[in-house]
Amino acid sequence: MSEGFAAVFWGVITFSLLIVIHEGGHFLAARMFGVKVHEFMVGLPGPAIRFRGAKTTYGITMVPLGGYVRIAGMEPGPEDPLLAPALAIVTEYGAMDAGLLAGHLGVDVQTADGLLITLADWDALTPVEGHDDLYLSRFSTETAHDPAALLDTARRSTYRGLSTGKRLTVLSMGVILNLLTAVTVFTVVLSAFGYSQDTGFVGAVGANSAAERAGIKAGDKILSVGGAKTADFRALVHTVAGLEVGQTVSVTVERGGSDLTVSATLGENPRTGGAQLGISPEMKPVRPNPWQAFVMSFSFIGLTFVAIAGFFNPSTFAVSVSQSSSVIGAAVYAAEAAKSGPLDYAGIVAALSLSLGVINILPIPPLDGGKIALEIVEWLRGKPLSRNFSLGVSLSGAMLLFALIAYLMFTDITRIVGG
């Protein structure tokens, strides 16, 4: 299997798995509250192979990257006041198309068609087989005398019919399941197989590297770079990544119980294109017990939040980009991990699941965190936000996210082509 094909294959497998986990959280929460879930699909919307279950249609689309669940009643904006009379009219007559409904309501056909589509999404109406423009009510004719009560009954099986607390649960369960998956996998792997811990000392110095030219040796302990303290190797990498290739900085090391300061002209990291010192850390094997592994795994959530927050700080943006990857880079890493073995692959899946969960909780529509923020605003206002405002905010957030994703994809392609 070629490297390019392997990256595509494992990228599709990995991201589909992560999306199934994420969307599965929304699905389970919605079903738990009695909300109708129309579809649970793996892949982008489009032509698909579908399997119709008792309550939900499952399937795989022609582009199996990502996935989605379609939950009844998640359309933005306030309810149309014509929904209740429209449902009552269709229920009274049994079946109706947009033209007939428009005549009864005194509205144009386009408006009537929108009402029928919304009520069908709520599972209050169902298209007549062989006549997609004709809708049949799911309620008995006797219920048509009270339109408000009828619509209230229909609303109970929708997202709109849930309390704010239950809505927030549905929106957050995707993130929660991603984080639980990551913590569980990390806990099992760490407690069963252990990990290598940075001792704080230099393990090896690269040949002809900035560190070698500066006289840094294996066994030294790096105390600071350019005046910035480096408590561990992670801090060292972060500090150096924020500097420029070719920049000369002072490096203070501890050697034989004494401090020594040298000057190092930073080289270039061939993978990221950023600055590097050219050393690797001395590592020692550690095997924590299950509780210690759980605590450590849970702490990764906070570290991921800090890393992602760096994208929104102009002073750390460049460093965050140099240490991050788009779906392209992640696919390459997933292929490499799969080649190394199931343990490494489980680790990369857990890391990506953690990143996906943390990213989705950011308060930026259309991410889950953004939807949660809008729900809270609506709860505080006591009424829904307008449809145009909700769609506008979501579009603005999507443009911001797509711009960041495109930039990360560009840097990944540059690294791959250059390296």
GROMACS .gro file of C-alpha atoms in nm:
model
  419
    1MET     CA    1   0.000   0.000   0.000
    2SER     CA    2   0.150   0.336  -0.106
    3GLU     CA    3   0.196   0.605   0.157
    4GLY     CA    4  -0.055   0.836  -0.013
    5PHE     CA    5  -0.323   0.568  -0.039
    6ALA     CA    6  -0.256   0.456   0.318
    7ALA     CA    7  -0.303   0.812   0.444
    8VAL     CA    8  -0.635   0.845   0.258
    9PHE     CA    9  -0.755   0.503   0.374
   10TRP     CA   10  -0.666   0.546   0.741
   11GLY     CA   11  -0.778   0.908   0.735
   12VAL     CA   12  -1.126   0.808   0.618
   13ILE     CA   13  -1.145   0.518   0.866
   14THR     CA   14  -1.022   0.729   1.159
   15PHE     CA   15  -1.234   1.038   1.103
   16SER     CA   16  -1.543   0.832   1.028
   17LEU     CA   17  -1.490   0.648   1.357
   18LEU     CA   18  -1.449   0.976   1.546
   19ILE     CA   19  -1.759   1.129   1.387
   20VAL     CA   20  -1.965   0.818   1.462
   21ILE     CA   21  -1.861   0.850   1.826
   22HIS     CA   22  -1.943   1.223   1.830
   23GLU     CA   23  -2.274   1.202   1.646
   24GLY     CA   24  -2.359   0.891   1.845
   25GLY     CA   25  -2.361   1.109   2.155
   26HIS     CA   26  -2.621   1.343   2.002
   27PHE     CA   27  -2.819   1.043   1.879
   28LEU     CA   28  -2.829   0.864   2.215
   29ALA     CA   29  -2.928   1.181   2.404
   30ALA     CA   30  -3.206   1.263   2.157
   31ARG     CA   31  -3.345   0.910   2.167
   32MET     CA   32  -3.322   0.908   2.547
   33PHE     CA   33  -3.553   1.212   2.558
   34GLY     CA   34  -3.796   1.065   2.306
   35VAL     CA   35  -3.696   1.294   2.018
   36LYS     CA   36  -3.734   1.167   1.663
   37VAL     CA   37  -3.401   1.109   1.487
   38HIS     CA   38  -3.460   1.081   1.113
   39GLU     CA   39  -3.111   0.981   1.000
   40PHE     CA   40  -2.775   0.868   1.134
   41MET     CA   41  -2.535   0.887   0.843
   42VAL     CA   42  -2.161   0.831   0.800
   43GLY     CA   43  -2.025   1.074   0.542
   44LEU     CA   44  -2.117   1.406   0.385
   45PRO     CA   45  -2.479   1.463   0.272
   46GLY     CA   46  -2.547   1.314  -0.071
   47PRO     CA   47  -2.625   0.981  -0.240
   48ALA     CA   48  -2.604   0.698   0.012
   49ILE     CA   49  -2.664   0.334   0.092
   50ARG     CA   50  -2.945   0.339   0.348
   51PHE     CA   51  -3.076   0.088   0.601
   52ARG     CA   52  -3.417   0.171   0.742
   53GLY     CA   53  -3.455   0.087   1.110
   54ALA     CA   54  -3.772   0.096   1.315
   55LYS     CA   55  -3.728   0.462   1.409
   56THR     CA   56  -3.417   0.588   1.227
   57THR     CA   57  -3.255   0.549   0.885
   58TYR     CA   58  -2.886   0.454   0.899
   59GLY     CA   59  -2.641   0.467   0.613
   60ILE     CA   60  -2.311   0.550   0.446
   61THR     CA   61  -2.290   0.827   0.188
   62MET     CA   62  -2.080   0.837  -0.129
   63VAL     CA   63  -1.828   1.063   0.047
   64PRO     CA   64  -1.758   0.873   0.372
   65LEU     CA   65  -1.579   1.158   0.547
   66GLY     CA   66  -1.746   1.284   0.862
   67GLY     CA   67  -2.111   1.219   0.937
   68TYR     CA   68  -2.429   1.368   1.079
   69VAL     CA   69  -2.755   1.296   1.257
   70ARG     CA   70  -3.078   1.465   1.152
   71ILE     CA   71  -3.288   1.537   1.460
   72ALA     CA   72  -3.649   1.655   1.433
   73GLY     CA   73  -3.720   2.018   1.518
   74MET     CA   74  -3.372   2.168   1.513
   75GLU     CA   75  -3.454   2.443   1.263
   76PRO     CA   76  -3.345   2.791   1.386
   77GLY     CA   77  -3.577   3.081   1.463
   78PRO     CA   78  -3.922   3.108   1.622
   79GLU     CA   79  -4.206   2.878   1.522
   80ASP     CA   80  -4.429   2.985   1.235
   81PRO     CA   81  -4.774   3.074   1.383
   82LEU     CA   82  -4.936   2.898   1.084
   83LEU     CA   83  -4.799   2.558   1.188
   84ALA     CA   84  -5.090   2.483   1.423
   85PRO     CA   85  -5.371   2.566   1.175
   86ALA     CA   86  -5.180   2.393   0.894
   87LEU     CA   87  -5.149   2.071   1.094
   88ALA     CA   88  -5.514   2.089   1.196
   89ILE     CA   89  -5.628   2.133   0.835
   90VAL     CA   90  -5.420   1.841   0.706
   91THR     CA   91  -5.539   1.627   0.998
   92GLU     CA   92  -5.902   1.716   0.930
   93TYR     CA   93  -5.879   1.632   0.560
   94GLY     CA   94  -5.645   1.336   0.609
   95ALA     CA   95  -5.401   1.420   0.328
   96MET     CA   96  -5.311   1.741   0.146
   97ASP     CA   97  -5.057   1.901  -0.086
   98ALA     CA   98  -4.913   2.252  -0.079
   99GLY     CA   99  -5.160   2.389  -0.333
  100LEU     CA  100  -5.467   2.284  -0.136
  101LEU     CA  101  -5.316   2.396   0.195
  102ALA     CA  102  -5.228   2.736   0.047
  103GLY     CA  103  -5.593   2.783  -0.051
  104HIS     CA  104  -5.719   2.696   0.297
  105LEU     CA  105  -5.468   2.924   0.473
  106GLY     CA  106  -5.478   3.209   0.223
  107VAL     CA  107  -5.101   3.201   0.163
  108ASP     CA  108  -4.876   3.135  -0.138
  109VAL     CA  109  -4.780   2.781  -0.235
  110GLN     CA  110  -4.416   2.831  -0.132
  111THR     CA  111  -4.519   2.922   0.224
  112ALA     CA  112  -4.757   2.626   0.241
  113ASP     CA  113  -4.485   2.393   0.114
  114GLY     CA  114  -4.247   2.518   0.386
  115LEU     CA  115  -4.511   2.446   0.651
  116LEU     CA  116  -4.561   2.092   0.522
  117ILE     CA  117  -4.185   2.026   0.516
  118THR     CA  118  -4.146   2.153   0.875
  119LEU     CA  119  -4.434   1.939   1.000
  120ALA     CA  120  -4.292   1.637   0.816
  121ASP     CA  121  -3.957   1.702   0.986
  122TRP     CA  122  -4.143   1.704   1.318
  123ASP     CA  123  -4.282   1.361   1.221
  124ALA     CA  124  -4.636   1.504   1.242
  125LEU     CA  125  -4.687   1.441   0.869
  126THR     CA  126  -4.555   1.175   0.638
  127PRO     CA  127  -4.524   1.189   0.256
  128VAL     CA  128  -4.763   0.958   0.074
  129GLU     CA  129  -4.565   0.684  -0.101
  130GLY     CA  130  -4.537   0.757  -0.470
  131HIS     CA  131  -4.664   1.115  -0.419
  132ASP     CA  132  -4.387   1.314  -0.250
  133ASP     CA  133  -4.589   1.637  -0.273
  134LEU     CA  134  -4.883   1.485  -0.083
  135TYR     CA  135  -4.867   1.461   0.296
  136LEU     CA  136  -5.070   1.246   0.536
  137SER     CA  137  -5.131   1.338   0.901
  138ARG     CA  138  -5.020   1.095   1.171
  139PHE     CA  139  -5.305   1.207   1.397
  140SER     CA  140  -5.672   1.109   1.402
  141THR     CA  141  -5.935   1.342   1.257
  142GLU     CA  142  -6.090   1.392   1.603
  143THR     CA  143  -5.782   1.585   1.722
  144ALA     CA  144  -5.815   1.855   1.455
  145HIS     CA  145  -6.064   2.064   1.657
  146ASP     CA  146  -5.788   2.204   1.884
  147PRO     CA  147  -5.493   2.318   1.665
  148ALA     CA  148  -5.280   2.443   1.957
  149ALA     CA  149  -5.313   2.118   2.153
  150LEU     CA  150  -5.249   1.916   1.836
  151LEU     CA  151  -4.927   2.106   1.761
  152ASP     CA  152  -4.819   2.071   2.124
  153THR     CA  153  -4.858   1.694   2.091
  154ALA     CA  154  -4.651   1.695   1.772
  155ARG     CA  155  -4.384   1.912   1.932
  156ARG     CA  156  -4.322   1.659   2.213
  157SER     CA  157  -4.117   1.431   1.987
  158THR     CA  158  -3.895   1.716   1.863
  159TYR     CA  159  -3.587   1.902   1.982
  160ARG     CA  160  -3.805   2.214   2.011
  161GLY     CA  161  -4.026   2.039   2.262
  162LEU     CA  162  -3.740   1.981   2.507
  163SER     CA  163  -3.658   2.200   2.805
  164THR     CA  164  -3.343   2.412   2.783
  165GLY     CA  165  -3.156   2.169   3.010
  166LYS     CA  166  -3.239   1.873   2.786
  167ARG     CA  167  -3.147   2.068   2.474
  168LEU     CA  168  -2.807   2.147   2.624
  169THR     CA  169  -2.764   1.778   2.703
  170VAL     CA  170  -2.837   1.679   2.342
  171LEU     CA  171  -2.592   1.940   2.213
  172SER     CA  172  -2.313   1.853   2.457
  173MET     CA  173  -2.331   1.473   2.444
  174GLY     CA  174  -2.119   1.453   2.129
  175VAL     CA  175  -1.837   1.636   2.304
  176ILE     CA  176  -1.882   1.433   2.622
  177LEU     CA  177  -1.862   1.103   2.433
  178ASN     CA  178  -1.547   1.218   2.249
  179LEU     CA  179  -1.380   1.316   2.576
  180LEU     CA  180  -1.491   0.995   2.752
  181THR     CA  181  -1.354   0.788   2.464
  182ALA     CA  182  -1.019   0.966   2.480
  183VAL     CA  183  -0.988   0.941   2.859
  184THR     CA  184  -1.090   0.573   2.857
  185VAL     CA  185  -0.841   0.476   2.585
  186PHE     CA  186  -0.558   0.676   2.742
  187THR     CA  187  -0.631   0.527   3.085
  188VAL     CA  188  -0.628   0.169   2.955
  189VAL     CA  189  -0.316   0.218   2.743
  190LEU     CA  190  -0.120   0.403   3.012
  191SER     CA  191  -0.208   0.163   3.293
  192ALA     CA  192  -0.154  -0.150   3.082
  193PHE     CA  193   0.158  -0.051   2.888
  194GLY     CA  194   0.297   0.257   3.062
  195TYR     CA  195   0.471   0.547   2.891
  196SER     CA  196   0.810   0.714   2.859
  197GLN     CA  197   0.865   1.016   3.083
  198ASP     CA  198   1.096   1.309   3.018
  199THR     CA  199   1.370   1.310   3.285
  200GLY     CA  200   1.455   1.674   3.219
  201PHE     CA  201   1.798   1.589   3.081
  202VAL     CA  202   1.927   1.588   2.725
  203GLY     CA  203   1.930   1.234   2.588
  204ALA     CA  204   2.099   1.295   2.254
  205VAL     CA  205   2.233   1.586   2.049
  206GLY     CA  206   2.180   1.590   1.673
  207ALA     CA  207   2.486   1.586   1.450
  208ASN     CA  208   2.574   1.933   1.319
  209SER     CA  209   2.274   2.075   1.505
  210ALA     CA  210   2.247   2.413   1.676
  211ALA     CA  211   2.291   2.238   2.010
  212GLU     CA  212   2.608   2.054   1.901
  213ARG     CA  213   2.763   2.372   1.761
  214ALA     CA  214   2.684   2.550   2.089
  215GLY     CA  215   2.857   2.278   2.291
  216ILE     CA  216   2.545   2.128   2.453
  217LYS     CA  217   2.600   1.765   2.552
  218ALA     CA  218   2.396   1.461   2.644
  219GLY     CA  219   2.331   1.466   3.019
  220ASP     CA  220   2.289   1.845   3.032
  221LYS     CA  221   1.969   1.991   3.172
  222ILE     CA  222   1.827   2.285   2.976
  223LEU     CA  223   1.722   2.553   3.225
  224SER     CA  224   1.627   2.837   2.990
  225VAL     CA  225   1.631   2.945   2.626
  226GLY     CA  226   1.650   3.313   2.540
  227GLY     CA  227   1.573   3.398   2.901
  228ALA     CA  228   1.254   3.187   2.908
  229LYS     CA  229   1.258   2.907   3.165
  230THR     CA  230   1.209   2.554   3.031
  231ALA     CA  231   1.075   2.329   3.304
  232ASP     CA  232   1.045   2.026   3.075
  233PHE     CA  233   1.098   1.922   2.715
  234ARG     CA  234   0.747   2.028   2.613
  235ALA     CA  235   0.813   2.380   2.739
  236LEU     CA  236   1.148   2.378   2.560
  237VAL     CA  237   0.989   2.282   2.226
  238HIS     CA  238   0.716   2.545   2.268
  239THR     CA  239   0.970   2.815   2.349
  240VAL     CA  240   1.201   2.733   2.059
  241ALA     CA  241   0.910   2.706   1.814
  242GLY     CA  242   0.825   3.067   1.892
  243LEU     CA  243   1.171   3.185   1.782
  244GLU     CA  244   1.312   3.236   1.434
  245VAL     CA  245   1.533   3.006   1.229
  246GLY     CA  246   1.887   3.151   1.233
  247GLN     CA  247   1.822   3.350   1.550
  248THR     CA  248   2.105   3.341   1.806
  249VAL     CA  249   1.984   3.291   2.162
  250SER     CA  250   2.143   3.226   2.501
  251VAL     CA  251   2.089   2.876   2.640
  252THR     CA  252   2.151   2.806   3.007
  253VAL     CA  253   2.223   2.445   3.100
  254GLU     CA  254   2.305   2.264   3.420
  255ARG     CA  255   2.612   2.041   3.391
  256GLY     CA  256   2.782   1.863   3.678
  257GLY     CA  257   2.598   2.071   3.938
  258SER     CA  258   2.697   2.405   3.780
  259ASP     CA  259   2.511   2.639   3.546
  260LEU     CA  260   2.661   2.719   3.207
  261THR     CA  261   2.534   2.968   2.949
  262VAL     CA  262   2.611   2.921   2.579
  263SER     CA  263   2.499   3.087   2.255
  264ALA     CA  264   2.311   2.880   1.997
  265THR     CA  265   2.210   2.978   1.642
  266LEU     CA  266   1.881   2.795   1.587
  267GLY     CA  267   1.843   2.554   1.297
  268GLU     CA  268   1.533   2.460   1.097
  269ASN     CA  269   1.294   2.179   1.185
  270PRO     CA  270   1.255   1.982   0.857
  271ARG     CA  271   0.904   1.870   0.950
  272THR     CA  272   0.750   2.201   1.055
  273GLY     CA  273   0.984   2.456   0.901
  274GLY     CA  274   1.014   2.623   1.242
  275ALA     CA  275   1.317   2.675   1.462
  276GLN     CA  276   1.480   2.390   1.649
  277LEU     CA  277   1.771   2.333   1.884
  278GLY     CA  278   1.841   1.977   1.769
  279ILE     CA  279   1.820   1.772   2.088
  280SER     CA  280   1.607   1.484   2.209
  281PRO     CA  281   1.514   1.423   2.572
  282GLU     CA  282   1.634   1.145   2.797
  283MET     CA  283   1.333   0.924   2.872
  284LYS     CA  284   1.254   0.668   3.140
  285PRO     CA  285   0.974   0.407   3.140
  286VAL     CA  286   0.685   0.470   3.381
  287ARG     CA  287   0.381   0.249   3.444
  288PRO     CA  288   0.110   0.422   3.651
  289ASN     CA  289  -0.170   0.240   3.830
  290PRO     CA  290  -0.525   0.275   3.686
  291TRP     CA  291  -0.616   0.573   3.907
  292GLN     CA  292  -0.295   0.757   3.827
  293ALA     CA  293  -0.350   0.681   3.459
  294PHE     CA  294  -0.706   0.818   3.480
  295VAL     CA  295  -0.593   1.140   3.648
  296MET     CA  296  -0.319   1.185   3.389
  297SER     CA  297  -0.561   1.113   3.103
  298PHE     CA  298  -0.812   1.363   3.241
  299SER     CA  299  -0.540   1.628   3.264
  300PHE     CA  300  -0.487   1.597   2.888
  301ILE     CA  301  -0.822   1.775   2.842
  302GLY     CA  302  -0.685   2.089   3.007
  303LEU     CA  303  -0.364   2.072   2.805
  304THR     CA  304  -0.567   2.045   2.484
  305PHE     CA  305  -0.776   2.349   2.579
  306VAL     CA  306  -0.454   2.547   2.636
  307ALA     CA  307  -0.313   2.433   2.300
  308ILE     CA  308  -0.628   2.526   2.106
  309ALA     CA  309  -0.659   2.859   2.287
  310GLY     CA  310  -0.324   2.947   2.130
  311PHE     CA  311  -0.497   2.984   1.792
  312PHE     CA  312  -0.694   3.282   1.925
  313ASN     CA  313  -0.393   3.467   2.067
  314PRO     CA  314  -0.197   3.663   1.801
  315SER     CA  315   0.127   3.621   1.997
  316THR     CA  316   0.100   3.240   2.000
  317PHE     CA  317  -0.083   3.177   1.670
  318ALA     CA  318   0.231   3.096   1.470
  319VAL     CA  319   0.355   2.854   1.736
  320SER     CA  320   0.013   2.684   1.756
  321VAL     CA  321   0.004   2.638   1.379
  322SER     CA  322   0.357   2.494   1.374
  323GLN     CA  323   0.254   2.235   1.633
  324SER     CA  324  -0.085   2.147   1.482
  325SER     CA  325  -0.219   1.960   1.183
  326SER     CA  326  -0.528   1.964   0.964
  327VAL     CA  327  -0.715   1.652   0.853
  328ILE     CA  328  -0.436   1.598   0.599
  329GLY     CA  329  -0.159   1.581   0.858
  330ALA     CA  330  -0.379   1.384   1.097
  331ALA     CA  331  -0.446   1.129   0.822
  332VAL     CA  332  -0.072   1.087   0.767
  333TYR     CA  333  -0.017   1.039   1.142
  334ALA     CA  334  -0.306   0.790   1.158
  335ALA     CA  335  -0.152   0.586   0.875
  336GLU     CA  336   0.188   0.589   1.044
  337ALA     CA  337   0.033   0.486   1.377
  338ALA     CA  338  -0.166   0.204   1.213
  339LYS     CA  339   0.155   0.079   1.052
  340SER     CA  340   0.331   0.083   1.390
  341GLY     CA  341   0.063  -0.129   1.555
  342PRO     CA  342  -0.274  -0.125   1.734
  343LEU     CA  343  -0.131   0.044   2.045
  344ASP     CA  344  -0.002   0.344   1.854
  345TYR     CA  345  -0.323   0.362   1.649
  346ALA     CA  346  -0.536   0.358   1.965
  347GLY     CA  347  -0.326   0.645   2.096
  348ILE     CA  348  -0.374   0.860   1.785
  349VAL     CA  349  -0.750   0.790   1.785
  350ALA     CA  350  -0.770   0.895   2.150
  351ALA     CA  351  -0.569   1.212   2.083
  352LEU     CA  352  -0.786   1.307   1.784
  353SER     CA  353  -1.105   1.229   1.976
  354LEU     CA  354  -0.985   1.457   2.253
  355SER     CA  355  -0.905   1.736   2.006
  356LEU     CA  356  -1.240   1.697   1.830
  357GLY     CA  357  -1.425   1.716   2.160
  358VAL     CA  358  -1.240   2.024   2.282
  359ILE     CA  359  -1.273   2.206   1.947
  360ASN     CA  360  -1.647   2.138   1.934
  361ILE     CA  361  -1.710   2.287   2.277
  362LEU     CA  362  -1.570   2.626   2.169
  363PRO     CA  363  -1.848   2.890   2.177
  364ILE     CA  364  -1.838   2.946   1.801
  365PRO     CA  365  -2.145   2.860   1.591
  366PRO     CA  366  -2.194   2.623   1.414
  367LEU     CA  367  -1.988   2.415   1.660
  368ASP     CA  368  -2.175   2.250   1.947
  369GLY     CA  369  -2.038   2.506   2.191
  370GLY     CA  370  -2.173   2.786   1.973
  371LYS     CA  371  -2.516   2.624   1.959
  372ILE     CA  372  -2.508   2.588   2.337
  373ALA     CA  373  -2.424   2.958   2.368
  374LEU     CA  374  -2.719   3.052   2.145
  375GLU     CA  375  -2.952   2.828   2.348
  376ILE     CA  376  -2.842   3.002   2.669
  377VAL     CA  377  -2.898   3.345   2.510
  378GLU     CA  378  -3.248   3.239   2.404
  379TRP     CA  379  -3.320   3.112   2.752
  380LEU     CA  380  -3.209   3.443   2.904
  381ARG     CA  381  -3.419   3.638   2.650
  382GLY     CA  382  -3.723   3.420   2.708
  383LYS     CA  383  -3.779   3.378   2.333
  384PRO     CA  384  -3.595   3.242   2.029
  385LEU     CA  385  -3.349   3.446   1.829
  386SER     CA  386  -3.456   3.533   1.476
  387ARG     CA  387  -3.382   3.280   1.206
  388ASN     CA  388  -3.174   3.529   1.005
  389PHE     CA  389  -2.963   3.623   1.308
  390SER     CA  390  -2.896   3.258   1.400
  391LEU     CA  391  -2.805   3.168   1.042
  392GLY     CA  392  -2.587   3.479   1.010
  393VAL     CA  393  -2.392   3.404   1.326
  394SER     CA  394  -2.347   3.042   1.219
  395LEU     CA  395  -2.227   3.147   0.873
  396SER     CA  396  -1.975   3.391   1.023
  397GLY     CA  397  -1.842   3.125   1.259
  398ALA     CA  398  -1.822   2.872   0.976
  399MET     CA  399  -1.621   3.114   0.762
  400LEU     CA  400  -1.376   3.168   1.050
  401LEU     CA  401  -1.335   2.795   1.104
  402PHE     CA  402  -1.299   2.716   0.733
  403ALA     CA  403  -1.033   2.986   0.703
  404LEU     CA  404  -0.835   2.829   0.988
  405ILE     CA  405  -0.882   2.479   0.846
  406ALA     CA  406  -0.771   2.594   0.501
  407TYR     CA  407  -0.461   2.757   0.650
  408LEU     CA  408  -0.373   2.441   0.843
  409MET     CA  409  -0.426   2.231   0.530
  410PHE     CA  410  -0.195   2.464   0.336
  411THR     CA  411   0.079   2.436   0.600
  412ASP     CA  412   0.037   2.055   0.607
  413ILE     CA  413   0.073   2.034   0.228
  414THR     CA  414   0.377   2.262   0.243
  415ARG     CA  415   0.538   2.039   0.506
  416ILE     CA  416   0.465   1.720   0.313
  417VAL     CA  417   0.589   1.859  -0.019
  418GLY     CA  418   0.893   2.015   0.146
  419GLY     CA  419   0.973   1.715   0.364
   0.00000   0.00000   0.00000
